[in-house]
Amino acid sequence: MTASTRREVILRVRRFDPELDAEPHWEDHPVQAAPGMTVLDALWQVKERAPTLAWRSSCRMGICGSCGMLIDGRPRLACNTQLSELGTGLVTVAPLPNFDTIKDLVPDLGPMFATHREMRPYLIREDSGEQENPTREYRQTPQELERYLQFSYCIKCGCCIAACPTVATDGVYAGPMPLAQAHRYDNDSRDDGFASRRDTLSSECGPWRCHFAGECSQVCPKGVDPAKAIQLMKRDLVLDLLRLRRHHDPAPVAAAPHAKRRPEIPEAPPRTAG
Amino acid sequence: MRERSLWTLSIASTGVIVVLLGVHMTLMHLMGGEPLEWGSVVQRMRSVLFATTYVLLLGAALYHGLYGFRNILLELNPGATLRRATNAVLLAGGLGLFVFGTWAAVASLGTGATFGG
């Protein structure tokens, strides 16, 4: 890398150690920004000089959802945000708002995951035996998959919750991610858990407080549209109240394949799990 | 469960308001001449249709408005007691206004008959 392709960027990082600091404070750290360099790379550079700086990161490719932080005033993934796309010589980095801060750039995501669990975000069926020890997959058409596919791209990074103005003011509201995930499973043709999620979603923590600001969908690094999920969820719950929601039996287990193995193809190895 | 019912009622009241406001505007401005003339007012007051739509519109608008106001108040994160008090005050206030408006509409029917001869 030649010197001409590098430029100096000031990374203004919000620091807060609850054991040492009474208030958060800002620290400026110059970093040498190379083309393609992400905010996460820059943080690693800063850590060489400020080894106590704390943040979460893992995959470095926008999959694990660990490195959500407030970059230049907008919730983003640090590994997915290049310094060049920010276009300024000063980049501010702070922990995600609407969460308590554990240290520096590490938000406390515990309450978010607790709410997520309350929504029962998994397939709920009566044939629990088949679920625990599946014989074959459940049958699902591409059209049925389309109904929830985009919502399944959520990586639980917390960016949507950090951007939500309702979460910022209403401590009871569940927030975009848990609600979108409840909608994702309610609309999965393999699921039969709508009734068991209904009471939670119909209560005060449900979608009723959403103002449809749409910030959650704007900031989602995976292109998920939680605002849409919340509006669709309202529609489903209201139709259910009016007894107008169509009930579908959950997708059945796929039939055993009719094709026979050709003799020249060896048998599958024995199962190693389950 | 209650939030879902309240929200559904709020959406339903929107539809009722749109329809009844149309009826109200039609009765006021497209039928019976100048809406604020004495004769027009008396004629409307004697109309059971006008009084009925008036009362229904009052109920729907009161519910819709107070439900929205309640949402604003509840977003201030009141405690459980204050939350219950907010609900009770809004419910009592809404019912009071509705009863008063209904009484006014019903009383006007008789008054209109008296004045109109």
Coordinates of N, CA, C and O in Angstrom, one line a residue, chain A residues 169-172 198-199 202-204 208-209 211 234 237-238 240-242, chain B residues 1-5 7-9 11 67 70-71 74-77 83 87:
Chain A
T169 N -38.7 5.8 23.9 CA -39.5 6.5 24.8 C -40.5 5.5 25.6 O -41.0 5.9 26.6
D170 N -40.6 4.3 25.1 CA -41.6 3.4 25.7 C -40.9 2.1 26.2 O -40.5 1.3 25.4
G171 N -40.9 2.0 27.5 CA -40.1 0.9 28.1 C -40.9 -0.4 27.9 O -40.3 -1.5 28.1
V172 N -42.2 -0.4 27.6 CA -43.0 -1.6 27.5 C -42.9 -2.3 26.1 O -43.0 -3.5 26.0
R198 N -50.1 -15.3 20.4 CA -51.1 -14.3 20.3 C -51.3 -13.5 21.5 O -51.4 -12.2 21.5
D199 N -51.3 -14.1 22.7 CA -51.6 -13.3 23.9 C -50.5 -12.3 24.2 O -50.7 -11.2 24.6
S202 N -50.8 -9.5 21.6 CA -52.0 -8.7 21.8 C -51.9 -7.8 23.0 O -52.8 -7.0 23.2
S203 N -50.8 -7.9 23.8 CA -50.7 -7.1 25.0 C -50.0 -5.8 24.7 O -49.8 -5.5 23.5
E204 N -49.7 -5.1 25.7 CA -49.1 -3.8 25.6 C -47.7 -3.8 24.9 O -47.3 -2.8 24.3
W208 N -48.8 -2.5 18.8 CA -49.7 -1.4 18.8 C -49.1 0.0 19.0 O -49.6 1.0 18.6
R209 N -47.9 0.0 19.6 CA -47.2 1.3 19.9 C -46.4 1.8 18.7 O -45.8 2.8 18.7
H211 N -45.2 3.5 15.6 CA -45.6 4.7 14.9 C -45.3 4.7 13.4 O -45.6 5.6 12.7
K234 N -50.0 -6.6 12.8 CA -51.2 -5.9 13.2 C -52.4 -6.5 12.4 O -53.5 -6.8 13.0
L237 N -53.3 -10.0 13.5 CA -54.0 -10.1 14.8 C -55.4 -9.5 14.8 O -56.3 -10.0 15.5
V238 N -55.6 -8.5 14.0 CA -57.0 -7.9 13.9 C -57.9 -8.9 13.2 O -59.0 -9.1 13.6
D240 N -57.6 -12.0 13.1 CA -57.8 -13.1 14.0 C -58.9 -12.7 15.0 O -59.8 -13.5 15.4
L241 N -58.8 -11.5 15.5 CA -59.9 -11.0 16.5 C -61.3 -11.1 15.9 O -62.2 -11.4 16.5
L242 N -61.3 -10.7 14.6 CA -62.6 -10.7 13.9 C -63.0 -12.1 13.3 O -63.9 -12.2 12.5
Chain B
M1 N -54.4 -8.8 25.7 CA -55.5 -9.0 24.7 C -56.2 -7.7 24.5 O -56.7 -7.4 23.4
R2 N -56.3 -6.9 25.6 CA -57.1 -5.7 25.5 C -56.5 -4.7 24.4 O -57.3 -4.0 23.7
E3 N -55.2 -4.6 24.3 CA -54.6 -3.6 23.4 C -55.1 -3.9 22.0 O -55.3 -3.0 21.2
R4 N -55.1 -5.2 21.7 CA -55.5 -5.6 20.3 C -57.0 -5.1 20.0 O -57.3 -4.5 19.0
S5 N -57.8 -5.3 21.0 CA -59.3 -4.9 20.8 C -59.4 -3.4 20.7 O -60.1 -2.9 19.9
W7 N -57.1 -1.3 19.7 CA -56.6 -0.8 18.4 C -57.5 -1.1 17.2 O -57.7 -0.3 16.3
T8 N -58.2 -2.3 17.3 CA -59.1 -2.7 16.3 C -60.3 -1.7 16.3 O -60.8 -1.3 15.2
L9 N -60.8 -1.4 17.5 CA -61.9 -0.4 17.6 C -61.4 1.0 17.0 O -62.2 1.7 16.4
I11 N -59.3 1.5 14.6 CA -59.3 1.4 13.2 C -60.8 1.5 12.7 O -61.1 2.1 11.7
Y67 N -58.3 7.7 22.3 CA -57.4 6.5 22.2 C -56.0 7.0 21.8 O -55.0 6.6 22.3
R70 N -54.5 8.8 24.7 CA -54.0 7.8 25.7 C -52.7 7.2 25.3 O -51.8 7.1 26.1
N71 N -52.5 7.0 24.0 CA -51.2 6.4 23.5 C -50.1 7.4 23.8 O -49.0 7.0 24.2
L74 N -49.4 7.3 27.5 CA -48.7 6.1 28.0 C -47.3 6.0 27.5 O -46.5 5.3 28.1
E75 N -46.9 6.7 26.5 CA -45.6 6.7 26.0 C -44.7 7.6 26.9 O -43.4 7.6 26.7
L76 N -45.3 8.3 27.8 CA -44.4 9.0 28.8 C -44.0 8.0 29.9 O -43.4 8.5 30.9
N77 N -44.3 6.7 29.8 CA -43.9 5.7 30.7 C -44.4 5.9 32.1 O -43.6 5.9 33.1
R83 N -50.9 4.7 35.2 CA -51.4 4.1 33.9 C -52.9 3.8 34.1 O -53.7 4.1 33.3
N87 N -56.1 5.7 32.3 CA -57.2 4.9 31.6 C -58.6 5.3 32.2 O -59.6 5.6 31.5

